[in-house]
C-alpha atoms as one frame of an Amber mdcrd trajectory, in Angstrom:
protein
  34.842 -13.295  82.330  35.794  -9.688  81.648  39.409  -8.597  81.362  39.050
  -6.349  84.419  37.767  -9.341  86.448  40.760 -11.421  85.330  43.145  -8.637
  86.281  41.483  -8.327  89.678  41.935 -12.051  90.264  45.591 -11.816  89.272
  46.150  -8.950  91.701  44.477 -10.910  94.492  46.912 -13.778  93.994  49.764
 -11.755  95.428  47.749 -11.274  98.632  47.476 -15.036  99.219  51.227 -15.769
  99.309  52.239 -17.938 102.239  48.752 -19.424 102.763  48.207 -23.151 102.484
  44.487 -23.251 101.810  42.613 -24.421  98.758  42.542 -20.786  97.671  46.316
 -20.950  97.146  46.027 -24.034  94.938  43.212 -22.480  92.910  45.078 -19.189
  92.676  48.248 -20.903  91.495  46.321 -22.806  88.843  44.553 -19.648  87.682
  47.851 -17.748  87.777  49.593 -20.419  85.701  46.707 -20.615  83.214  46.743
 -16.842  82.779  50.524 -16.884  82.366  50.299 -19.587  79.697  47.589 -17.550
  77.920  49.923 -14.515  77.926  52.650 -16.766  76.560  50.396 -18.006  73.755
  49.521 -14.435  72.804  53.157 -13.391  73.035  54.311 -16.428  71.049  51.905
 -15.527  68.269  53.073 -11.901  68.132  56.756 -12.815  68.503  56.555 -15.420
  65.720  55.016 -12.860  63.389  57.806 -10.418  64.254  60.537 -13.033  63.807
  59.066 -14.126  60.478  58.803 -10.520  59.282  62.463 -10.084  60.269  63.789
 -13.247  58.624  61.794 -13.589  55.384  63.202 -10.548  53.553  66.742 -11.230
  54.786  67.020 -14.955  54.116  64.545 -14.920  51.217  63.392 -18.411  52.122
  60.710 -20.142  54.105  61.411 -21.129  57.707  62.951 -24.603  58.159  59.522
 -25.842  59.205  58.720 -26.018  55.481  61.637 -28.442  55.134  60.278 -30.448
  58.071  56.831 -30.540  56.468  58.143 -31.676  53.082  60.466 -34.291  54.579
  58.274 -35.857  57.265  54.634 -35.099  56.404  54.237 -34.522  52.661  56.245
 -35.189  49.532  57.933 -32.562  47.416  60.170 -29.605  48.023  59.836 -27.058
  50.829  58.787 -24.425  48.276  55.784 -26.649  47.425  54.403 -26.119  50.955
  54.726 -22.412  51.883  51.453 -22.176  53.829  52.007 -25.421  55.721  55.565
 -24.351  56.556  54.428 -20.977  57.866  51.552 -22.480  59.863  53.887 -25.057
  61.417  56.361 -22.268  62.215  53.565 -20.307  63.878  52.530 -23.373  65.901
  56.137 -23.852  67.085  56.257 -20.207  68.117  52.924 -20.260  69.924  53.820
 -23.485  71.739  57.195 -22.106  72.761  55.478 -18.926  73.915  53.082 -20.939
  76.098  56.030 -22.718  77.703  57.829 -19.408  78.291  54.716 -17.853  79.846
  54.406 -20.713  82.305  58.111 -20.734  83.161  58.186 -16.953  83.526  55.340
 -17.046  86.039  57.050 -19.731  88.122  60.438 -18.004  88.307  60.602 -15.880
  91.451  64.310 -15.136  91.962  64.284 -11.874  89.993  61.128 -10.365  91.474
  62.989  -7.209  92.508  63.363  -6.356  88.813  60.291  -4.987  87.033  58.484
  -7.646  84.948  59.223  -5.802  81.697  62.969  -5.922  82.403  62.835  -9.567
  83.464  60.856 -10.339  80.334  63.470  -8.781  78.085  66.372 -10.534  79.813
  64.763 -13.963  80.106  63.082 -13.658  76.723  66.392 -13.022  74.973  67.996
 -15.962  76.786  65.011 -18.158  75.942  65.181 -17.094  72.287  68.843 -18.041
  72.094  68.189 -21.406  73.773  65.478 -22.075  71.187  67.916 -21.054  68.473
  70.593 -23.453  69.728  67.971 -26.216  69.962  66.795 -25.350  66.457  70.275
 -25.626  64.998  71.400 -28.755  66.837  68.188 -30.794  66.862  65.882 -29.490
  64.145  68.390 -28.478  61.484  71.315 -30.846  62.072  69.753 -33.988  63.545
  66.288 -34.069  61.948  66.711 -32.206  58.662  70.452 -32.625  57.963  70.725
 -28.926  57.083  73.995 -27.053  57.608  73.663 -23.277  57.401  76.494 -21.117
  56.164  77.944 -18.610  58.630  75.878 -15.646  57.396  72.654 -17.687  57.358
  73.415 -19.007  60.844  73.939 -15.487  62.167  70.560 -14.417  60.756  68.928
 -17.579  62.136  70.202 -16.670  65.617  69.260 -12.993  65.151  65.719 -14.019
  64.208  65.399 -16.052  67.389  66.755 -13.142  69.401  64.007 -10.972  67.869
  61.521 -13.689  68.852  62.828 -13.850  72.425  62.884 -10.094  72.922  59.372
  -9.739  71.487  58.035 -12.624  73.560  59.699 -11.399  76.747  58.487  -7.845
  76.222  54.928  -9.054  75.611  54.775 -11.408  78.586  56.638  -9.082  80.933
  54.494  -6.086  80.116  51.347  -8.101  80.824  52.468  -9.815  84.017  50.936
  -9.211  87.415  52.664  -6.494  89.362  52.469  -4.072  86.486  50.840  -0.958
  87.907  48.030  -0.687  85.366  48.234  -3.091  82.401  45.267  -1.425  80.679
  46.981   1.980  80.603  49.024   2.711  77.530  52.589   3.891  77.958  52.805
   7.646  77.688  55.725  10.014  77.526  55.875  13.330  79.338  54.089  15.099
  76.452  51.527  12.308  75.964  51.617   9.873  73.047
């Protein structure tokens, strides 16, 4: 199915609100599937951006390398850089899929443009993931305690992830005037 056909189907969903036919159920399923797909794409991009932000600052692999070396393979985290990065990417893509689905279901802020909602909810989501990462992944599962400066950069990295994810998903959500059109300034690009 072509991208323009998908976009047309997404636009038609808004015209079926309030109906109780099978079309509504199909439209909701298609809408949710498309939203999850946007979340997967956004999670991939956001994880790359977060990793590019954190690697030069912390000069270490993501904690997923620690998880890999402790629970899946033997050795030190530095022995498994590719596995650690792939696992980190899978976490990010999975979290992006969840965000995409949740973002499509949330209707209370519909008066705000999707890009703005994406930035707000993406940053909140990123910080929730960061808190989960510290409390569950680092403390409970890996018994890692970050120093204050490392913890600040850990949270900043997740904020970068959330902002990137929210911007991606919000800018590709239905209701955007023309998602295929590139943003232009008054003078052009």
